[in-house]
PDB file of C-alpha atoms in Angstrom:
ATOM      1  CA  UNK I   1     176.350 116.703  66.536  1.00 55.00           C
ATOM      2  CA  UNK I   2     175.970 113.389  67.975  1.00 62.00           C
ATOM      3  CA  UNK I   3     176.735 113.368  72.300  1.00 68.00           C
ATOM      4  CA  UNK I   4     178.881 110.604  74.037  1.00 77.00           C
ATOM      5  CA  UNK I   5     179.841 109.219  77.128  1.00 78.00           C
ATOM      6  CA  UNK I   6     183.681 109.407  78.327  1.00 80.00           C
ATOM      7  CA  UNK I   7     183.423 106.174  79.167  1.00 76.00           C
ATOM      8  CA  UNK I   8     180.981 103.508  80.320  1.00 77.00           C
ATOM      9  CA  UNK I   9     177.300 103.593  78.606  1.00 87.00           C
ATOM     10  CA  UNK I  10     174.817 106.252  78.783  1.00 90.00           C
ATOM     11  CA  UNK I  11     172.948 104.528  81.478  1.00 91.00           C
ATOM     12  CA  UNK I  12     175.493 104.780  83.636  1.00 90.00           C
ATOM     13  CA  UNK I  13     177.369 107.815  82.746  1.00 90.00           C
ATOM     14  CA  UNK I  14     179.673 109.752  84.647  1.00 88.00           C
ATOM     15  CA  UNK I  15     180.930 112.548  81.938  1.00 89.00           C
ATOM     16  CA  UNK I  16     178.552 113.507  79.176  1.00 89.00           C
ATOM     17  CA  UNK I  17     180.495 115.345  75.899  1.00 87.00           C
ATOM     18  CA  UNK I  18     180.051 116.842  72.371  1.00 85.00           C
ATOM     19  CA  UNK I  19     182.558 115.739  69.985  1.00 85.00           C
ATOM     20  CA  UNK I  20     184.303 119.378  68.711  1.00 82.00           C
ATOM     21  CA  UNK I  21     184.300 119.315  64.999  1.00 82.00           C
ATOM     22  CA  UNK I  22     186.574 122.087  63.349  1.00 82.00           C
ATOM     23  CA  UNK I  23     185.110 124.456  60.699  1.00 79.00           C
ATOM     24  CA  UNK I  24     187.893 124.511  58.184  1.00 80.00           C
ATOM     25  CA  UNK I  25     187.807 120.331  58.260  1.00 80.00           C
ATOM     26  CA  UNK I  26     191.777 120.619  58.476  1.00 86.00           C
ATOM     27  CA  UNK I  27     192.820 119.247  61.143  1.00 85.00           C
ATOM     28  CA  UNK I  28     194.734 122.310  62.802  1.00 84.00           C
ATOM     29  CA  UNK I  29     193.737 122.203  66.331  1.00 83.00           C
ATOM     30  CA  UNK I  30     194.350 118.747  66.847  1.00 86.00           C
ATOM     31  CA  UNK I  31     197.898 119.058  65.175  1.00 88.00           C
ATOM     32  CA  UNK I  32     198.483 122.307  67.233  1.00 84.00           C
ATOM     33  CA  UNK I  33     197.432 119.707  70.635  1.00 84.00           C
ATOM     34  CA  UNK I  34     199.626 117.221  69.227  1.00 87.00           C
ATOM     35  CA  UNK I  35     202.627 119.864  69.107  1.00 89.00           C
ATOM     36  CA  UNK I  36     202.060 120.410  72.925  1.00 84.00           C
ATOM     37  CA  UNK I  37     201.688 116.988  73.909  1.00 84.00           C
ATOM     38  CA  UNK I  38     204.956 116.128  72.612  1.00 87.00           C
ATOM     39  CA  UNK I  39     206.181 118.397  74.205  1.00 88.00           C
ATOM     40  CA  UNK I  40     205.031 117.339  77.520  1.00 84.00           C
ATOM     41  CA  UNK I  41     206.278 113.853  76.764  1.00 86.00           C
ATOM     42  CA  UNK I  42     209.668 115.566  75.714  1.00 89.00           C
ATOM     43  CA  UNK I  43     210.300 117.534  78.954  1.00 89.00           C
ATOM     44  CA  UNK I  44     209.119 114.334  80.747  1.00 86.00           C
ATOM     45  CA  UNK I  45     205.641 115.759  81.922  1.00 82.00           C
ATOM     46  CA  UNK I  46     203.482 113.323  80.643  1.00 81.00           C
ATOM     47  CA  UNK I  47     203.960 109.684  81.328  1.00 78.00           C
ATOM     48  CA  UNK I  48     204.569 107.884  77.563  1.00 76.00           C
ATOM     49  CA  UNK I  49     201.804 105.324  78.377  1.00 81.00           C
ATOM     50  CA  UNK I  50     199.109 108.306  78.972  1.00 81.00           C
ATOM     51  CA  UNK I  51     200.541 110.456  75.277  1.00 79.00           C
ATOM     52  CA  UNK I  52     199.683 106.700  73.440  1.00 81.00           C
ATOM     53  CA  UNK I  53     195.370 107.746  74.176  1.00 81.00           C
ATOM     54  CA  UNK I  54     193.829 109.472  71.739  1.00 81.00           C
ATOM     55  CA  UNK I  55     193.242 112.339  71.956  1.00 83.00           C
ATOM     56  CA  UNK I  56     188.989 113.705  71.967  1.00 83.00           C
ATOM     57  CA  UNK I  57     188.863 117.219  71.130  1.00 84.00           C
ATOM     58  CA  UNK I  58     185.562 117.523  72.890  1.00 84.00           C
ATOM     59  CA  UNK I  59     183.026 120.149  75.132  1.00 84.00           C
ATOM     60  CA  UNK I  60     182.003 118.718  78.062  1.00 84.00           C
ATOM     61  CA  UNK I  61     178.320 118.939  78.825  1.00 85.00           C
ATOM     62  CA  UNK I  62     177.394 117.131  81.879  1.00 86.00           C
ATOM     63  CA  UNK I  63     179.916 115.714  84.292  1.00 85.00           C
ATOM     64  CA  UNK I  64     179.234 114.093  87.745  1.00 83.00           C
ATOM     65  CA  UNK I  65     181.426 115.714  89.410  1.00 76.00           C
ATOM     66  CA  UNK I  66     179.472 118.633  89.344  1.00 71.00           C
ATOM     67  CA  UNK I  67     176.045 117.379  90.530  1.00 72.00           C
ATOM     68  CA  UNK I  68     174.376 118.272  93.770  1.00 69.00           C
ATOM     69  CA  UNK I  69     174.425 115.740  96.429  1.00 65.00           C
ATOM     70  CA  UNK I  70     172.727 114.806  99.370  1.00 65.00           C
ATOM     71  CA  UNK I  71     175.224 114.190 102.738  1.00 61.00           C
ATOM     72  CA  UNK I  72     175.638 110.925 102.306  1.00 59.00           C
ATOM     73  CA  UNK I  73     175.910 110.138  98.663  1.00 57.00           C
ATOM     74  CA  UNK I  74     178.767 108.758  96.812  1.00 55.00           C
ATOM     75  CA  UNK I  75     181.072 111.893  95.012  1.00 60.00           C
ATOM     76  CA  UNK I  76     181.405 110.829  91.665  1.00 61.00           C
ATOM     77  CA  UNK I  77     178.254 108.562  91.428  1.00 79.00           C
ATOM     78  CA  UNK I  78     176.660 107.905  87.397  1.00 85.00           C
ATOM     79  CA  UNK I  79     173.217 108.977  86.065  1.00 88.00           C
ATOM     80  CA  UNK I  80     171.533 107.551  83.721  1.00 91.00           C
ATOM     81  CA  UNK I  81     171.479 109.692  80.208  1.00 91.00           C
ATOM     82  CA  UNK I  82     169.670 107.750  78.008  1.00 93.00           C
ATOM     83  CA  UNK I  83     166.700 110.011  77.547  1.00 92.00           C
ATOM     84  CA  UNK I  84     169.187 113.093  77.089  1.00 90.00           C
ATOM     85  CA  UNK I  85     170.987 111.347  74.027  1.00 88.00           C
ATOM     86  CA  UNK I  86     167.496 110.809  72.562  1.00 90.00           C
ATOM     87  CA  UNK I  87     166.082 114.086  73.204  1.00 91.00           C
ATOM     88  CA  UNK I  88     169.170 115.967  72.140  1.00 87.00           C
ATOM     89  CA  UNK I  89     171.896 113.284  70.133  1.00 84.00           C
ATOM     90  CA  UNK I  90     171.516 115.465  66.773  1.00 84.00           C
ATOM     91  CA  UNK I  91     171.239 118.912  67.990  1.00 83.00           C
ATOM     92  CA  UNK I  92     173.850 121.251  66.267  1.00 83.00           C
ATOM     93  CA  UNK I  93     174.870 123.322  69.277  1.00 79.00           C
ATOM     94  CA  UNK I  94     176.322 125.554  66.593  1.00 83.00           C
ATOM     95  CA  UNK I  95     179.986 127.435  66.085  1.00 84.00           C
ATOM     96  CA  UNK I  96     182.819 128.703  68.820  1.00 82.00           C
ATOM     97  CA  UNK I  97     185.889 130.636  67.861  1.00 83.00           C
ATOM     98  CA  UNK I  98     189.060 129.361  70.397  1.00 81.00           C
ATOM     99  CA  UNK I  99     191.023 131.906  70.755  1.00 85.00           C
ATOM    100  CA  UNK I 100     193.730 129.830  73.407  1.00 85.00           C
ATOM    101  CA  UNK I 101     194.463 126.269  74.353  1.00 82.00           C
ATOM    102  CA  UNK I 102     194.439 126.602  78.690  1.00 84.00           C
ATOM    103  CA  UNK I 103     197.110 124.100  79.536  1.00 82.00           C
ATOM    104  CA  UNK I 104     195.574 122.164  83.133  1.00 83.00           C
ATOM    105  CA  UNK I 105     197.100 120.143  84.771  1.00 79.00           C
ATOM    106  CA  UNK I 106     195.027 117.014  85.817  1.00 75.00           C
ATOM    107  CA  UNK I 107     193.559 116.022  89.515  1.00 83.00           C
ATOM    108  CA  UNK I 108     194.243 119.824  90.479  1.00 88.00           C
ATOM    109  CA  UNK I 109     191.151 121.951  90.174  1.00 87.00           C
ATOM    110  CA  UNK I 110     190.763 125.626  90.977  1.00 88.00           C
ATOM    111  CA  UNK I 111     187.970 126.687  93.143  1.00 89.00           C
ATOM    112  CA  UNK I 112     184.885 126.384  90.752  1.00 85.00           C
ATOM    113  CA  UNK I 113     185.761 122.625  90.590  1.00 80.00           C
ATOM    114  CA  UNK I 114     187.215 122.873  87.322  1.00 80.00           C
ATOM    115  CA  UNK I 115     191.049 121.935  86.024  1.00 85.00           C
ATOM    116  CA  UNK I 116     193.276 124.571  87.313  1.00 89.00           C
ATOM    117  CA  UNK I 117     194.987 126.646  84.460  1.00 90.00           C
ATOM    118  CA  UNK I 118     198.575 126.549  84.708  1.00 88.00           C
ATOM    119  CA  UNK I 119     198.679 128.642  81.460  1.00 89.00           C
ATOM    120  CA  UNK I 120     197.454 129.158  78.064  1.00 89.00           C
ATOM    121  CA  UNK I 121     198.659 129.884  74.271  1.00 84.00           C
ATOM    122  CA  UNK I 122     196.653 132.109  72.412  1.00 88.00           C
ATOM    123  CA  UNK I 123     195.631 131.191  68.939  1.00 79.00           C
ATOM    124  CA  UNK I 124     196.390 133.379  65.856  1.00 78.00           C
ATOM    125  CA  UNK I 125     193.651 135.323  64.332  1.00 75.00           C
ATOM    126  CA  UNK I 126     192.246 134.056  61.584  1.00 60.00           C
ATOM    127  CA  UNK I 127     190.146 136.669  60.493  1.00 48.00           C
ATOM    128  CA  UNK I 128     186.689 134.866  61.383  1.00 47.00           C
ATOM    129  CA  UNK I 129     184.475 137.498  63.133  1.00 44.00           C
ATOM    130  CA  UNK I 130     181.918 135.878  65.679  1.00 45.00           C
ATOM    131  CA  UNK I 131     180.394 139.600  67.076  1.00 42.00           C
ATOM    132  CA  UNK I 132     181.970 139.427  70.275  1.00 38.00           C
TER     133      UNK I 132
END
Protein backbone atom coordinates (compact mmCIF):
# COMPACT_ATOMS: atom_id res chain seq x y z
CA UNK A 1 0.00 0.00 0.00
CA UNK A 2 1.63 2.88 -1.50
CA UNK A 3 1.89 6.26 1.29
CA UNK A 4 1.08 9.93 0.22
CA UNK A 5 1.28 13.32 1.16
CA UNK A 6 -2.08 15.44 1.82
CA UNK A 7 -0.72 17.89 -0.02
CA UNK A 8 2.58 19.44 -1.07
CA UNK A 9 5.60 16.84 -1.88
CA UNK A 10 7.18 14.48 0.40
CA UNK A 11 10.02 16.78 1.03
CA UNK A 12 8.06 19.08 2.46
CA UNK A 13 5.24 17.30 4.01
CA UNK A 14 2.97 18.32 6.54
CA UNK A 15 0.38 15.16 6.75
CA UNK A 16 1.70 11.75 5.81
CA UNK A 17 -1.37 9.00 4.88
CA UNK A 18 -2.18 5.42 3.69
CA UNK A 19 -4.73 5.27 1.11
CA UNK A 20 -7.69 2.80 2.86
CA UNK A 21 -8.50 0.18 0.36
CA UNK A 22 -11.78 -1.85 1.18
CA UNK A 23 -11.70 -5.69 1.30
CA UNK A 24 -14.87 -6.53 -0.52
CA UNK A 25 -13.57 -4.00 -3.59
CA UNK A 26 -17.30 -2.60 -3.51
CA UNK A 27 -17.28 0.51 -2.85
CA UNK A 28 -19.57 0.54 0.40
CA UNK A 29 -17.82 2.78 2.72
CA UNK A 30 -17.28 5.44 0.44
CA UNK A 31 -21.04 5.32 -0.69
CA UNK A 32 -22.06 5.06 3.05
CA UNK A 33 -19.57 8.68 3.44
CA UNK A 34 -21.22 9.94 0.49
CA UNK A 35 -24.80 9.35 2.17
CA UNK A 36 -23.57 11.55 5.14
CA UNK A 37 -22.02 14.17 3.26
CA UNK A 38 -25.10 14.93 1.53
CA UNK A 39 -26.54 15.15 4.19
CA UNK A 40 -24.42 17.75 5.67
CA UNK A 41 -24.75 19.74 2.48
CA UNK A 42 -28.64 19.17 2.82
CA UNK A 43 -29.06 20.54 6.39
CA UNK A 44 -26.64 23.32 5.27
CA UNK A 45 -23.55 22.06 7.36
CA UNK A 46 -21.12 21.84 4.85
CA UNK A 47 -20.37 24.68 2.55
CA UNK A 48 -21.26 23.28 -1.33
CA UNK A 49 -17.77 24.41 -2.50
CA UNK A 50 -15.98 22.08 0.31
CA UNK A 51 -18.76 18.66 -0.63
CA UNK A 52 -17.29 19.29 -4.58
CA UNK A 53 -13.42 17.64 -3.01
CA UNK A 54 -13.02 14.31 -3.22
CA UNK A 55 -13.25 12.54 -0.89
CA UNK A 56 -9.69 10.21 0.44
CA UNK A 57 -10.77 7.46 2.52
CA UNK A 58 -7.39 7.35 4.15
CA UNK A 59 -5.28 6.48 7.78
CA UNK A 60 -3.26 9.07 8.72
CA UNK A 61 0.28 8.16 9.65
CA UNK A 62 2.34 11.10 10.39
CA UNK A 63 0.94 14.58 10.74
CA UNK A 64 2.82 17.78 11.86
CA UNK A 65 0.69 18.79 14.02
CA UNK A 66 1.65 16.29 16.30
CA UNK A 67 5.47 16.67 16.39
CA UNK A 68 7.49 17.85 19.32
CA UNK A 69 8.77 21.29 19.18
CA UNK A 70 11.28 23.35 20.55
CA UNK A 71 9.89 27.02 22.14
CA UNK A 72 10.34 28.82 19.38
CA UNK A 73 9.50 26.78 16.37
CA UNK A 74 6.82 27.30 13.91
CA UNK A 75 3.37 24.96 14.89
CA UNK A 76 2.62 23.32 11.86
CA UNK A 77 6.15 23.38 10.24
CA UNK A 78 6.92 20.32 7.20
CA UNK A 79 9.52 17.49 7.37
CA UNK A 80 10.97 16.07 4.87
CA UNK A 81 9.62 12.25 4.15
CA UNK A 82 11.37 11.19 1.38
CA UNK A 83 13.38 8.44 2.98
CA UNK A 84 10.07 7.16 4.80
CA UNK A 85 8.22 6.65 1.34
CA UNK A 86 11.29 4.68 0.22
CA UNK A 87 11.81 2.67 3.19
CA UNK A 88 8.15 1.88 3.67
CA UNK A 89 5.94 3.03 0.14
CA UNK A 90 4.91 -0.82 -0.42
CA UNK A 91 4.45 -2.11 2.98
CA UNK A 92 0.96 -3.81 3.40
CA UNK A 93 0.09 -2.54 6.86
CA UNK A 94 -2.51 -5.27 6.65
CA UNK A 95 -6.58 -5.45 7.45
CA UNK A 96 -8.97 -3.24 10.01
CA UNK A 97 -12.60 -3.99 10.59
CA UNK A 98 -14.61 -0.28 11.09
CA UNK A 99 -17.09 -0.84 13.09
CA UNK A 100 -18.42 3.27 13.09
CA UNK A 101 -17.87 6.34 11.01
CA UNK A 102 -16.97 9.24 14.13
CA UNK A 103 -18.54 12.30 12.62
CA UNK A 104 -15.75 15.49 13.67
CA UNK A 105 -16.22 18.42 13.13
CA UNK A 106 -13.16 20.30 11.64
CA UNK A 107 -10.68 23.02 13.44
CA UNK A 108 -12.19 21.68 16.87
CA UNK A 109 -9.99 19.08 18.48
CA UNK A 110 -10.51 17.31 21.79
CA UNK A 111 -7.73 17.22 24.21
CA UNK A 112 -5.31 14.59 22.62
CA UNK A 113 -5.08 17.04 19.65
CA UNK A 114 -7.23 15.07 17.57
CA UNK A 115 -10.82 16.08 15.73
CA UNK A 116 -13.37 16.22 18.39
CA UNK A 117 -16.20 13.54 17.93
CA UNK A 118 -19.46 15.06 17.77
CA UNK A 119 -20.88 11.52 17.18
CA UNK A 120 -20.65 8.34 15.40
CA UNK A 121 -22.83 5.62 13.35
CA UNK A 122 -22.02 2.24 13.93
CA UNK A 123 -21.59 -0.06 11.02
CA UNK A 124 -23.61 -3.31 10.56
CA UNK A 125 -21.97 -6.55 11.20
CA UNK A 126 -20.91 -8.26 8.54
CA UNK A 127 -19.95 -11.36 9.92
CA UNK A 128 -16.01 -10.88 9.41
CA UNK A 129 -14.32 -11.99 12.70
CA UNK A 130 -10.90 -10.12 13.35
CA UNK A 131 -10.24 -11.89 17.16
CA UNK A 132 -10.94 -8.93 19.04
Amino acid sequence: MMQACMRGSPANAHVVYAPIEEVSGDGRLLRACQVIIDAYVEAGLVLQKDARHSLKLHATLMNSRHRKRKMHTIRNDSFDARDIFKRYGSEDWGEYVIREAHLSQRFVYDKSGYYRCCGSIPFPKSGVTDGC
